[in-house]
Short mmCIF file of C-alpha atoms in Angstrom, two decimals:
data_model
loop_
_atom_site.label_atom_id
_atom_site.label_comp_id
_atom_site.label_asym_id
_atom_site.label_seq_id
_atom_site.Cartn_x
_atom_site.Cartn_y
_atom_site.Cartn_z
CA ARG T 881 90.86 96.26 107.85
CA VAL T 882 93.41 96.28 105.04
CA LEU T 883 93.80 92.50 105.31
CA SER T 884 90.06 92.03 104.78
CA LEU T 885 89.61 94.40 101.80
CA GLU T 886 87.11 93.01 99.34
CA LEU T 887 85.12 94.21 96.37
CA ASN T 888 82.10 95.88 97.87
CA LYS T 889 78.72 94.70 96.59
CA ASP T 890 76.92 97.61 98.25
CA ARG T 891 78.98 100.50 96.99
CA ASP T 892 79.36 101.65 93.39
CA VAL T 893 81.15 104.63 91.95
CA GLU T 894 79.05 106.30 89.28
CA ARG T 895 80.43 105.43 85.86
CA ILE T 896 81.15 108.63 83.91
CA HIS T 897 84.42 107.89 82.11
CA GLY T 898 84.13 106.50 78.61
CA SER T 899 87.79 105.53 78.51
CA GLY T 900 90.50 104.25 80.86
CA ILE T 901 91.11 105.83 84.25
CA ASN T 902 94.74 106.80 84.90
CA THR T 903 94.72 108.64 88.20
CA LEU T 904 92.70 109.09 91.40
CA ASP T 905 93.10 111.37 94.41
CA ILE T 906 91.12 111.79 97.63
CA GLU T 907 91.38 115.16 99.35
CA PRO T 908 93.20 114.97 102.69
CA VAL T 909 91.06 117.53 104.53
CA GLU T 910 87.85 115.52 105.06
CA GLY T 911 88.62 112.43 102.98
CA ARG T 912 85.25 112.93 101.32
CA TYR T 913 85.84 114.10 97.74
CA MET T 914 87.67 112.13 95.04
CA LEU T 915 89.04 113.20 91.65
CA SER T 916 89.62 110.94 88.66
CA GLY T 917 91.44 111.62 85.41
CA GLY T 918 90.87 109.67 82.20
CA SER T 919 92.77 108.88 79.05
CA ASP T 920 90.25 110.96 77.07
CA GLY T 921 91.19 114.10 79.06
CA VAL T 922 88.06 114.06 81.22
CA ILE T 923 88.24 114.85 84.97
CA VAL T 924 85.42 113.81 87.34
CA LEU T 925 84.79 114.88 90.95
CA TYR T 926 82.89 112.46 93.22
CA ASP T 927 81.35 112.66 96.68
CA LEU T 928 82.26 109.44 98.53
CA GLU T 929 79.89 110.10 101.41
CA ASN T 930 76.74 107.99 101.76
CA LEU T 931 74.15 110.74 101.74
CA SER T 932 71.23 108.32 101.33
CA ARG T 933 72.20 106.50 104.57
CA LYS T 934 71.10 103.27 102.89
CA PRO T 935 73.42 100.26 103.15
CA SER T 936 73.61 100.08 99.36
CA TYR T 937 74.58 103.26 97.54
CA THR T 938 76.41 104.86 94.63
CA CYS T 939 79.13 107.50 95.07
CA LYS T 940 77.75 110.28 92.91
CA ALA T 941 79.72 112.40 90.48
CA LEU T 942 79.20 116.01 91.55
CA CYS T 943 80.65 117.59 88.40
CA SER T 944 83.13 116.95 85.63
CA VAL T 945 85.39 118.66 83.13
CA GLY T 946 83.98 116.79 80.13
CA ARG T 947 84.88 116.70 76.45
CA SER T 948 82.65 119.71 75.73
CA HIS T 949 84.25 121.89 78.43
CA PRO T 950 86.24 124.72 76.81
CA ASP T 951 89.28 124.07 79.01
CA VAL T 952 89.28 120.26 78.94
CA HIS T 953 92.68 118.59 78.50
CA ARG T 954 93.17 117.63 74.86
CA PHE T 955 94.91 114.34 75.63
CA SER T 956 95.20 111.82 78.44
CA VAL T 957 95.16 113.14 82.02
CA GLU T 958 98.03 111.39 83.82
CA THR T 959 97.84 112.92 87.30
CA VAL T 960 95.19 114.70 89.37
CA GLN T 961 95.87 116.06 92.86
CA TRP T 962 93.88 118.10 95.35
CA TYR T 963 95.51 121.18 96.83
CA PRO T 964 96.70 119.70 100.15
CA HIS T 965 95.20 122.37 102.41
CA ASP T 966 91.65 122.89 101.18
CA THR T 967 89.22 121.59 98.57
CA GLY T 968 88.81 124.91 96.77
CA MET T 969 91.53 124.01 94.30
CA PHE T 970 92.88 120.98 92.46
CA THR T 971 95.53 120.31 89.82
CA SER T 972 95.77 118.12 86.74
CA SER T 973 98.49 117.35 84.22
CA SER T 974 98.28 115.76 80.84
CA PHE T 975 99.95 114.42 77.73
CA ASP T 976 98.79 117.70 76.14
CA LYS T 977 101.93 119.23 77.76
CA THR T 978 100.04 121.30 80.34
CA LEU T 979 99.56 121.44 84.09
CA LYS T 980 96.30 123.15 85.06
CA ILE T 981 95.35 124.70 88.40
CA TRP T 982 91.55 124.52 88.80
CA ASP T 983 89.11 126.47 90.93
CA THR T 984 86.85 123.70 92.25
CA ASN T 985 83.77 125.89 92.59
CA THR T 986 83.76 127.37 89.09
CA LEU T 987 85.59 124.48 87.33
CA GLN T 988 87.67 127.13 85.55
CA PRO T 989 91.48 127.04 85.33
CA ALA T 990 93.05 129.67 87.59
CA ASP T 991 96.44 129.04 85.95
CA VAL T 992 97.97 126.91 83.19
CA PHE T 993 101.65 125.92 82.92
CA HIS T 994 102.95 124.85 79.49
CA PHE T 995 105.84 122.44 78.89
CA GLU T 996 107.86 121.29 75.90
CA GLY T 997 106.95 117.62 76.33
CA THR T 998 104.19 115.37 77.61
CA VAL T 999 103.67 115.54 81.37
CA TYR T 1000 103.87 112.19 83.16
CA SER T 1001 103.53 113.22 86.76
CA HIS T 1002 103.25 116.16 89.11
CA HIS T 1003 103.07 116.53 92.89
CA MET T 1004 102.49 119.20 95.54
CA SER T 1005 104.06 118.75 98.95
CA PRO T 1006 101.57 117.56 101.58
CA VAL T 1007 103.52 119.34 104.34
CA ALA T 1008 105.12 122.47 102.84
CA THR T 1009 104.41 125.75 104.62
CA LYS T 1010 107.29 127.82 103.24
CA HIS T 1011 106.90 127.10 99.52
CA CYS T 1012 104.16 126.46 96.95
CA LEU T 1013 106.19 124.50 94.43
CA ILE T 1014 104.67 121.87 92.17
CA ALA T 1015 107.22 119.32 90.96
CA VAL T 1016 106.62 118.19 87.37
CA GLY T 1017 108.06 115.21 85.51
CA THR T 1018 107.94 115.44 81.72
CA LYS T 1019 109.47 113.93 78.59
CA SER T 1020 112.46 116.18 79.23
CA PRO T 1021 115.13 114.87 81.64
CA LYS T 1022 114.90 118.21 83.50
CA VAL T 1023 112.61 118.24 86.53
CA GLN T 1024 110.51 121.42 86.51
CA LEU T 1025 109.36 123.26 89.62
CA CYS T 1026 106.35 125.53 89.15
CA ASP T 1027 105.64 128.19 91.74
CA LEU T 1028 101.95 128.61 92.49
CA LYS T 1029 102.55 131.97 94.15
CA SER T 1030 104.36 133.66 91.27
CA GLY T 1031 102.89 131.58 88.43
CA SER T 1032 106.39 131.07 87.03
CA CYS T 1033 108.21 127.86 86.17
CA SER T 1034 111.73 129.15 86.57
CA HIS T 1035 113.31 126.44 88.72
CA ILE T 1036 114.84 123.39 87.02
CA LEU T 1037 116.61 120.35 88.50
CA GLN T 1038 119.18 118.81 86.15
CA GLY T 1039 120.72 115.37 86.44
CA HIS T 1040 118.48 112.75 84.85
CA ARG T 1041 119.27 111.55 81.30
CA GLN T 1042 115.81 110.48 80.14
CA GLU T 1043 112.17 111.33 80.76
CA VAL T 1044 110.99 111.72 84.36
CA LEU T 1045 108.10 109.32 84.99
CA ALA T 1046 107.30 109.96 88.67
CA VAL T 1047 107.90 112.69 91.26
CA SER T 1048 107.10 112.74 94.97
CA TRP T 1049 107.77 115.22 97.78
CA SER T 1050 108.82 113.83 101.14
CA PRO T 1051 105.99 113.89 103.70
CA ARG T 1052 108.66 114.63 106.34
CA HIS T 1053 110.91 117.39 104.94
CA GLU T 1054 109.28 120.06 102.84
CA TYR T 1055 112.29 120.73 100.59
CA ILE T 1056 113.13 117.09 99.79
CA LEU T 1057 111.92 115.71 96.46
CA ALA T 1058 112.30 112.24 94.94
CA THR T 1059 112.25 111.74 91.16
CA ALA T 1060 112.20 108.56 89.07
CA SER T 1061 113.24 108.31 85.46
CA ALA T 1062 113.40 106.05 82.42
CA ASP T 1063 117.20 106.23 82.88
CA SER T 1064 116.87 103.56 85.67
CA ARG T 1065 117.70 106.16 88.31
CA VAL T 1066 115.97 107.60 91.34
CA LYS T 1067 117.34 110.90 92.62
CA LEU T 1068 116.73 112.75 95.86
CA TRP T 1069 116.95 116.55 95.80
CA ASP T 1070 116.98 119.39 98.26
CA VAL T 1071 115.29 121.99 96.07
CA ARG T 1072 117.09 124.84 97.91
CA ARG T 1073 120.41 123.60 96.50
CA ALA T 1074 121.26 124.71 93.00
CA SER T 1075 124.32 122.48 92.66
CA GLY T 1076 122.60 119.17 91.84
CA CYS T 1077 120.94 116.26 93.53
CA LEU T 1078 121.60 115.08 97.09
CA SER T 1079 121.94 111.43 96.10
CA THR T 1080 121.28 108.87 93.40
CA LEU T 1081 119.91 105.64 94.84
CA ASP T 1082 122.08 102.57 94.19
CA GLN T 1083 120.47 99.14 94.25
CA HIS T 1084 123.85 97.54 95.07
CA ASN T 1085 124.55 99.91 98.01
CA GLY T 1086 127.96 100.72 96.53
CA GLU T 1087 129.14 97.10 96.61
CA LYS T 1088 129.25 96.36 92.92
CA SER T 1089 131.17 99.26 91.50
CA LYS T 1090 133.57 100.64 94.07
CA ALA T 1091 135.75 102.01 91.28
CA ALA T 1092 132.97 103.45 89.18
CA SER T 1093 131.64 106.89 89.92
CA GLU T 1094 128.10 107.89 90.86
CA ALA T 1095 127.22 107.56 87.20
CA ALA T 1096 126.92 103.80 87.68
CA SER T 1097 124.26 104.02 90.40
CA THR T 1098 120.93 102.65 89.25
CA ALA T 1099 117.84 101.95 91.34
CA HIS T 1100 116.38 99.40 88.90
CA ASN T 1101 117.42 97.50 85.77
CA GLY T 1102 114.75 99.21 83.72
CA ARG T 1103 112.59 102.31 83.66
CA VAL T 1104 111.62 103.50 87.14
CA ASN T 1105 107.98 104.53 86.89
CA GLY T 1106 106.58 104.47 90.43
CA LEU T 1107 107.53 106.24 93.68
CA CYS T 1108 105.79 106.32 97.04
CA TYR T 1109 107.03 107.46 100.44
CA THR T 1110 105.82 105.72 103.59
CA ASN T 1111 103.63 108.08 105.61
CA ASP T 1112 106.37 108.90 108.11
CA GLY T 1113 108.73 109.77 105.25
CA LEU T 1114 111.45 107.45 106.60
CA HIS T 1115 111.31 105.05 103.66
CA LEU T 1116 110.74 105.28 99.93
CA LEU T 1117 109.25 102.55 97.73
CA THR T 1118 110.15 102.43 94.03
CA ILE T 1119 108.82 100.27 91.20
CA GLY T 1120 110.53 99.57 87.89
CA THR T 1121 109.89 97.77 84.63
CA ASP T 1122 112.40 95.14 85.81
CA ASP T 1123 109.35 93.75 87.71
CA ARG T 1124 110.87 94.73 91.01
CA MET T 1125 109.78 96.87 93.92
CA ARG T 1126 112.47 98.22 96.25
CA LEU T 1127 112.36 99.79 99.70
CA TRP T 1128 114.94 102.47 100.51
CA ASN T 1129 115.96 104.20 103.69
CA SER T 1130 115.18 107.76 102.63
CA SER T 1131 117.77 109.45 104.83
CA THR T 1132 120.77 107.21 104.04
CA GLY T 1133 119.65 106.20 100.53
CA GLU T 1134 120.34 102.58 101.41
CA ASN T 1135 118.53 99.71 99.65
CA THR T 1136 116.95 97.74 102.52
CA LEU T 1137 116.97 94.59 100.32
CA VAL T 1138 113.39 93.59 101.17
CA ASN T 1139 112.33 91.01 98.57
CA TYR T 1140 108.78 91.39 97.24
CA GLY T 1141 109.21 88.76 94.54
CA LYS T 1142 108.14 89.54 91.00
CA VAL T 1143 106.01 92.69 90.87
CA CYS T 1144 104.63 92.64 87.30
CA ASN T 1145 104.85 96.08 85.75
CA GLU T 1146 104.38 96.60 82.03
CA SER T 1147 103.32 100.23 82.25
CA ARG T 1148 104.88 102.47 79.60
CA LYS T 1149 104.26 105.52 81.81
CA GLY T 1150 103.92 106.38 85.49
CA LEU T 1151 102.36 103.78 87.80
CA LYS T 1152 100.27 105.12 90.71
CA PHE T 1153 100.46 102.95 93.82
CA THR T 1154 99.89 103.68 97.50
CA VAL T 1155 100.68 102.69 101.08
CA SER T 1156 98.47 102.14 104.10
CA CYS T 1157 98.30 104.70 106.88
CA GLY T 1158 98.54 103.96 110.59
CA CYS T 1159 98.55 100.16 110.29
CA ASN T 1160 100.90 97.78 112.01
CA PRO T 1161 102.41 96.32 109.90
CA GLU T 1162 102.15 98.83 107.04
CA PHE T 1163 101.09 97.67 103.56
CA ALA T 1164 101.95 98.62 99.99
CA ILE T 1165 98.99 98.43 97.60
CA VAL T 1166 100.16 98.04 94.02
CA PRO T 1167 98.41 97.67 90.63
CA TYR T 1168 99.48 94.30 89.24
CA GLY T 1169 98.09 93.64 85.75
CA SER T 1170 94.30 93.50 86.12
CA THR T 1171 94.61 92.80 89.86
CA ILE T 1172 95.90 94.72 92.87
CA ALA T 1173 98.63 93.21 95.07
CA VAL T 1174 98.89 93.96 98.79
CA TYR T 1175 102.35 93.51 100.36
CA THR T 1176 103.63 94.00 103.88
CA ILE T 1177 106.19 96.75 103.38
CA PHE T 1178 108.95 95.61 105.74
CA THR T 1179 108.83 91.83 105.23
CA GLY T 1180 107.94 91.73 101.52
CA GLU T 1181 105.13 89.21 102.00
CA LEU T 1182 102.37 89.15 99.36
CA VAL T 1183 99.30 89.19 101.60
CA THR T 1184 96.47 89.16 99.07
CA MET T 1185 95.50 89.83 95.45
CA LEU T 1186 92.34 91.85 94.84
CA ARG T 1187 90.49 90.67 91.74
CA GLY T 1188 87.59 92.49 90.11
CA HIS T 1189 88.77 94.63 87.21
CA TYR T 1190 88.52 93.40 83.61
CA SER T 1191 91.63 95.14 82.37
CA THR T 1192 94.89 96.76 83.48
CA VAL T 1193 94.69 98.64 86.79
CA ASN T 1194 96.43 102.02 86.49
CA CYS T 1195 96.02 103.56 89.91
CA CYS T 1196 94.78 103.01 93.44
CA VAL T 1197 94.19 105.36 96.35
CA LEU T 1198 93.36 104.72 100.00
CA GLN T 1199 90.76 106.60 102.04
CA PRO T 1200 92.86 106.65 105.22
CA ASN T 1201 90.12 107.32 107.81
CA PHE T 1202 88.38 104.03 107.00
CA GLN T 1203 91.17 102.14 105.15
CA GLU T 1204 88.92 101.92 102.08
CA LEU T 1205 90.54 101.49 98.69
CA TYR T 1206 89.49 102.89 95.31
CA SER T 1207 91.09 101.67 92.07
CA GLY T 1208 90.93 102.92 88.49
CA SER T 1209 91.43 100.77 85.42
CA LYS T 1210 91.64 100.69 81.66
CA ASP T 1211 88.18 99.04 81.82
CA CYS T 1212 86.68 102.53 82.57
CA ASN T 1213 85.56 101.44 86.05
CA ILE T 1214 86.42 102.75 89.48
CA LEU T 1215 85.97 99.99 92.06
CA ALA T 1216 85.49 100.42 95.82
CA TRP T 1217 87.20 97.87 98.07
CA ILE T 1218 85.85 97.96 101.60
CA PRO T 1219 87.03 95.97 104.63
CA GLY T 1220 84.69 92.98 104.95
CA LEU T 1221 82.88 92.48 108.22
CA ARG T 1222 83.84 89.23 109.85
CA GLU T 1223 80.94 86.97 110.69
CA PRO T 1224 80.40 86.67 114.44
CA VAL T 1225 80.91 83.06 115.53
CA PRO T 1226 77.78 81.72 117.27
CA ASP T 1227 78.27 80.72 120.92
CA ASP T 1228 76.71 77.27 120.69
CA ILE T 1229 79.31 75.64 118.46
CA SER T 1230 79.68 72.06 119.67
CA GLU T 1231 82.98 70.36 120.37
CA LYS T 1232 82.63 68.38 117.13
CA SER T 1233 82.67 71.37 114.80
CA PRO T 1234 85.53 71.30 112.29
CA PRO T 1235 88.48 73.61 112.97
CA GLN T 1236 88.22 77.06 111.40
CA GLN T 1237 90.57 76.69 108.45
CA HIS T 1238 90.10 79.96 106.68
CA LEU T 1239 90.85 82.49 109.40
CA ASN T 1240 93.60 84.88 108.39
CA PRO T 1241 96.47 84.26 110.85
CA ALA T 1242 96.47 87.95 111.69
CA TYR T 1243 93.05 87.52 113.31
CA GLU T 1244 93.70 84.35 115.32
CA ASP T 1245 93.37 84.51 119.08
CA ALA T 1246 96.58 83.74 120.90
CA TRP T 1247 95.01 83.39 124.37
CA SER T 1248 93.51 80.27 125.88
CA SER T 1249 90.77 80.22 128.48
CA SER T 1250 91.60 78.50 131.75
CA ASP T 1251 88.41 76.38 131.48
CA ASP T 1252 90.03 74.24 128.77
CA GLU T 1253 93.17 73.70 130.77
CA GLY T 1254 91.44 72.59 134.00
#
């Protein structure tokens, strides 16, 4: 289904945003409701379900935190995320230096955290049962951990030298956090340890600078602005402004050296990309200028480019139950990419018909019927 993603002619997402869309999130409970955050501070909540039951439909906006809302973010919303365990709550963070915890039903903030600098990224663990920490990456090199239970932001992780552009909790270990910074480094932390990070990922796997200390370890030759774990948590993908994507073994910190070629990335802030779920092979789905590139994660092959946006794509998110993709762009549109149905081949094709040239190799039959061989 991922291999046959195409721009869907029968599904629209209602256009509410009057400016670029930076971030999307689909709630993991039912996979039905989606949030979007815009560069004008507006947040919109959509219902992705086809309530009309017609083949052609529009995903309706149920409600929004618009410009006239008293608690709207003053500047660009960079990240939105649903509370992982139910849809009664969601979170948003913004260049207005705040992280807001929203009650979905009243659209009122239940809590607001304030920071000294712009907020680039935040993340809640999808698997944590023993903590309610939100990791926050800001203009400060210090990674902040905000506790939803106590409402305090007391915990700080120190080690980066420049702004923190992306943060992501491991989907496998609830205390493990990955952070990416403009200092070219990616760090892994166990947030129970006060003494510093567990490891700093090294693109050269320690080969280049045996003499130099950990200080020399860089993940990219540029700002690192995208992070995404594979769903099993065994690997971590990173993207940098050196136009490279790298795949790391998340337990050893080793660069697996998969080559994805040039992955164009001119984003001055965090880049939101995603991975497929439950496919074999698994895919990375990455904004690439005004297109979206789909790569096989473990071989680095560029499988397809999805074209349809008019301007820079900032984010994409997968609806895992159906492998449907939604993307948000500077062009103010959210596009739905749905697996195309393959045309059934009629039975009465004569021997003379030309060979099927355009079949994706992944779909080709490998068996032969004994009739032909006799």
